[in-house]
Short mmCIF file of C-alpha atoms in Angstrom, two decimals:
data_model
loop_
_atom_site.label_atom_id
_atom_site.label_comp_id
_atom_site.label_asym_id
_atom_site.label_seq_id
_atom_site.Cartn_x
_atom_site.Cartn_y
_atom_site.Cartn_z
CA MET A 1142 0.00 0.00 0.00
CA LYS A 1143 1.29 3.43 -0.90
CA LYS A 1144 2.06 5.48 2.19
CA THR A 1145 0.29 8.79 2.36
CA GLY A 1146 2.58 11.65 3.38
CA ILE A 1147 1.55 14.56 5.58
CA LEU A 1148 1.65 16.88 2.59
CA GLU A 1149 -0.63 14.60 0.57
CA GLU A 1150 -2.89 13.96 3.53
CA ASP A 1151 -3.51 17.67 4.04
CA ALA A 1152 -3.12 18.74 0.43
CA TYR A 1153 -6.73 19.76 0.07
CA ILE A 1154 -6.14 22.45 2.70
CA TYR A 1155 -4.20 24.37 0.08
CA SER A 1156 -6.46 23.62 -2.90
CA HIS A 1157 -8.36 26.51 -4.39
CA ASN A 1158 -12.07 26.04 -4.75
CA ASN A 1159 -13.80 29.18 -5.84
CA ASP A 1160 -17.18 27.78 -4.76
CA GLU A 1161 -16.05 27.38 -1.13
CA THR A 1162 -15.62 30.24 1.31
CA GLU A 1163 -12.81 30.28 3.85
CA LYS A 1164 -15.43 29.67 6.54
CA ASP A 1165 -16.66 26.51 4.73
CA LYS A 1166 -13.10 25.23 4.33
CA TRP A 1167 -12.39 25.82 8.02
CA LYS A 1168 -15.41 23.77 9.08
CA LYS A 1169 -14.17 20.73 7.12
CA LEU A 1170 -10.77 20.67 8.84
CA ASP A 1171 -10.07 18.51 11.87
CA ARG A 1172 -8.14 19.86 14.88
CA LYS A 1173 -4.72 18.91 13.53
CA GLN A 1174 -5.46 20.40 10.10
CA LYS A 1175 -6.79 23.61 11.65
CA LEU A 1176 -3.55 24.01 13.62
CA GLN A 1177 -1.48 23.38 10.48
CA TYR A 1178 -3.61 25.83 8.50
CA PHE A 1179 -3.21 28.51 11.18
CA ASN A 1180 0.56 28.03 11.38
CA ASP A 1181 0.95 28.26 7.62
CA TYR A 1182 -1.27 31.22 6.97
CA TYR A 1183 -1.79 33.27 10.13
CA LYS A 1184 0.97 32.64 12.71
CA ASN A 1185 3.56 35.05 11.29
CA LYS A 1186 0.94 37.68 10.49
CA THR A 1187 -0.44 37.44 14.03
CA ILE A 1188 3.03 37.84 15.57
CA ILE A 1189 3.74 40.90 13.40
CA ILE A 1190 0.38 42.46 14.32
CA LEU A 1191 1.01 41.84 18.03
CA ILE A 1192 4.47 43.42 17.81
CA LEU A 1193 3.10 46.47 15.98
CA LEU A 1194 0.28 46.75 18.51
CA ALA A 1195 2.76 46.61 21.41
CA ILE A 1196 4.87 49.37 19.79
CA PHE A 1197 1.77 51.51 19.21
CA ILE A 1198 0.58 51.09 22.81
CA SER A 1199 4.06 51.95 24.13
CA LEU A 1200 4.29 55.10 21.98
CA ALA A 1201 0.75 56.15 22.86
CA TYR A 1202 1.43 55.69 26.59
CA SER A 1203 4.65 57.71 26.30
CA MET A 1204 2.93 60.53 24.39
CA LEU A 1205 -0.21 60.69 26.52
CA SER A 1206 1.41 60.24 29.95
CA PRO A 1207 1.67 63.55 31.82
CA LYS A 1208 5.22 64.94 31.68
CA PRO A 1209 6.79 66.54 34.77
CA GLU A 1210 6.83 70.34 34.71
CA THR A 1211 10.38 71.71 34.56
CA VAL A 1212 10.47 74.58 37.05
CA VAL A 1213 14.21 75.24 36.87
CA SER A 1214 16.06 74.64 33.60
CA ILE A 1215 19.82 75.12 33.82
CA ALA A 1216 22.12 75.33 30.80
CA VAL A 1217 25.78 74.65 31.55
CA ILE A 1218 28.24 76.06 29.02
CA ASN A 1219 31.79 74.86 28.29
CA ASP A 1220 31.95 72.35 31.11
CA TYR A 1221 32.01 68.58 31.45
CA LEU A 1222 29.83 67.46 34.34
CA ASN A 1223 29.75 64.14 36.14
CA VAL A 1224 26.44 62.53 35.13
CA GLU A 1225 25.81 60.71 38.41
CA LYS A 1226 26.67 63.77 40.52
CA THR A 1227 24.47 65.96 38.32
CA GLU A 1228 21.49 63.62 38.79
CA THR A 1229 22.06 63.55 42.56
CA PHE A 1230 22.34 67.36 42.63
CA SER A 1231 19.05 67.70 40.71
CA GLU A 1232 17.25 65.31 43.07
CA GLU A 1233 18.58 66.96 46.22
CA LEU A 1234 17.80 70.45 44.92
CA ALA A 1235 14.28 69.38 43.94
CA GLU A 1236 13.74 68.09 47.47
CA LYS A 1237 15.18 71.28 48.99
CA ILE A 1238 12.90 73.46 46.86
CA GLY A 1239 9.93 71.27 47.71
CA LEU A 1240 8.99 70.07 44.23
CA GLU A 1241 6.28 67.45 43.79
CA GLU A 1242 7.95 64.18 42.87
CA GLY A 1243 6.88 62.98 39.44
CA LYS A 1244 5.09 66.26 38.69
CA GLN A 1245 7.90 68.82 38.83
CA ASN A 1246 11.60 68.56 38.11
CA ILE A 1247 14.90 70.37 37.57
CA ALA A 1248 16.61 69.98 34.18
CA ILE A 1249 20.36 70.42 33.70
CA ASP A 1250 21.72 70.44 30.14
CA ALA A 1251 25.51 70.51 29.79
CA SER A 1252 25.66 69.95 26.03
CA PHE A 1253 26.69 73.52 25.07
CA PHE A 1254 30.32 73.92 23.97
CA PHE A 1255 31.91 76.93 22.28
CA GLU A 1256 35.24 78.11 20.90
CA GLU A 1257 38.36 76.46 22.30
CA THR A 1258 36.37 73.70 24.02
CA ALA A 1259 34.76 72.56 20.75
CA GLY A 1260 35.28 72.35 17.01
CA ALA A 1261 33.63 74.72 14.54
CA MET A 1262 30.68 72.40 13.93
CA MET A 1263 29.98 71.89 17.63
CA ASP A 1264 30.26 75.67 18.17
CA MET A 1265 27.64 76.34 15.50
CA VAL A 1266 25.29 73.62 16.72
CA SER A 1267 25.57 74.84 20.33
CA ALA A 1268 24.93 78.45 19.27
CA GLN A 1269 21.79 77.52 17.32
CA LYS A 1270 20.50 75.25 20.08
CA LEU A 1271 21.12 77.82 22.82
CA LEU A 1272 19.45 80.61 20.83
CA ALA A 1273 16.41 78.45 20.05
CA ARG A 1274 15.93 77.40 23.66
CA LEU A 1275 16.43 80.91 25.01
CA THR A 1276 13.91 82.27 22.51
CA ALA A 1277 11.41 79.57 23.49
CA GLY A 1278 11.90 80.29 27.19
CA ASP A 1279 13.17 76.76 27.85
CA ILE A 1280 16.16 77.96 29.89
CA ASN A 1281 16.02 80.23 32.92
CA VAL A 1282 19.50 79.79 34.46
CA ILE A 1283 22.91 79.65 32.78
CA ILE A 1284 26.19 78.51 34.36
CA SER A 1285 29.14 79.48 32.20
CA ASP A 1286 32.80 80.37 32.08
CA MET A 1287 33.43 84.11 32.50
CA LYS A 1288 34.26 84.77 28.84
CA LYS A 1289 31.04 83.32 27.44
CA PHE A 1290 29.05 84.90 30.26
CA GLU A 1291 30.35 88.35 29.30
CA GLU A 1292 29.47 87.76 25.64
CA LEU A 1293 25.91 86.74 26.50
CA LYS A 1294 25.55 89.62 28.94
CA ALA A 1295 26.58 92.07 26.21
CA ASP A 1296 23.73 90.68 24.08
CA GLY A 1297 21.20 91.47 26.85
CA THR A 1298 20.71 87.83 27.80
CA PHE A 1299 20.58 88.26 31.59
CA LEU A 1300 18.65 89.95 34.36
CA LYS A 1301 20.37 91.68 37.25
CA ILE A 1302 20.56 89.27 40.16
CA SER A 1303 18.93 91.83 42.45
CA GLU A 1304 15.79 91.66 40.28
CA VAL A 1305 15.45 87.95 40.93
CA LEU A 1306 16.70 87.08 44.39
CA GLY A 1307 14.98 88.10 47.58
CA ARG A 1308 18.29 88.37 49.42
CA GLU A 1309 21.65 90.06 49.14
CA VAL A 1310 24.42 88.06 47.49
CA GLU A 1311 27.87 88.89 46.22
CA THR A 1312 27.70 89.50 42.48
CA VAL A 1313 30.10 90.15 39.60
CA SER A 1314 29.95 92.05 36.33
CA ASP A 1315 27.74 94.94 37.48
CA GLY A 1316 25.38 92.63 39.36
CA TYR A 1317 24.50 90.29 36.49
CA GLY A 1318 26.22 87.17 37.74
CA ILE A 1319 27.11 85.14 40.81
CA LEU A 1320 30.64 83.75 40.94
CA LEU A 1321 30.69 80.02 41.66
CA SER A 1322 33.94 78.86 43.17
CA ASN A 1323 33.57 78.26 46.89
CA ASN A 1324 29.84 77.65 47.38
CA GLY A 1325 29.92 73.92 46.59
CA ILE A 1326 27.70 73.94 43.48
CA LEU A 1327 30.50 73.14 41.02
CA GLU A 1328 31.78 70.35 43.22
CA ALA A 1329 28.26 68.97 43.64
CA LEU A 1330 27.83 68.90 39.85
CA GLY A 1331 31.15 67.14 39.33
CA SER A 1332 32.33 70.13 37.29
CA GLY A 1333 35.65 70.16 35.48
CA ARG A 1334 36.08 73.89 36.21
CA ASN A 1335 37.36 75.71 39.29
CA GLU A 1336 35.28 78.79 38.58
CA SER A 1337 32.07 79.64 36.72
CA VAL A 1338 29.38 82.29 36.73
CA LEU A 1339 25.68 81.72 37.39
CA ALA A 1340 23.20 84.08 35.72
CA VAL A 1341 19.42 84.31 35.22
CA VAL A 1342 18.11 84.82 31.69
CA ALA A 1343 16.10 87.92 30.87
CA ASN A 1344 12.90 86.11 29.87
CA ALA A 1345 12.73 83.94 33.00
CA LYS A 1346 9.19 83.90 34.40
CA GLU A 1347 8.56 85.86 37.56
CA GLU A 1348 6.69 82.93 39.13
CA ASP A 1349 9.88 80.86 38.87
CA PHE A 1350 12.04 83.39 40.74
CA ASN A 1351 11.30 81.72 44.09
CA TYR A 1352 12.66 78.42 42.76
CA ILE A 1353 15.72 80.08 41.22
CA ASP A 1354 16.40 81.87 44.50
CA LYS A 1355 17.01 78.46 46.13
CA VAL A 1356 19.49 77.16 43.59
#
């Protein structure tokens, strides 16, 4: 007797009969044939659909989840910070200010490099990025080396410290900056500099002054 192979046994699964609907074909299959039919025609498609669905759900959750409000946004110029120390500084400062965990945060961006600390391309990219963020009001505090601070001050970038803080502090450059060298901030950030200047940008919001005062 000729042995019937699996392919021959189930060959009619793959036959095309225009008079039969897919539903009619499905009813005629036994359990084993239904499983084979599913594996051949639907398994890979189902896996792809599930993967795409998982990606869509993940993106939707990320886009629709409420983002923390950044109440203090600090741009650090021409300095290499220690990432772990910077994160710890942000967390400790947020706690000191009394921010709501998960709802408010402090952002520190140290990706701005100019002149001797960067090549021409990096200088141009940093300049465009800084200008865009300042114009959009996404930065309210800048920590910089003295040279870049003076350039930005000459462009009208900063407020006088006395207009922001509710206390007297020692300032530099006609009251537009606070010299950071011995107050522990640079060390806390893991800064590569011995001295920098902290300044408040001119379009900082008045409601944020209380937060800035505690930096």
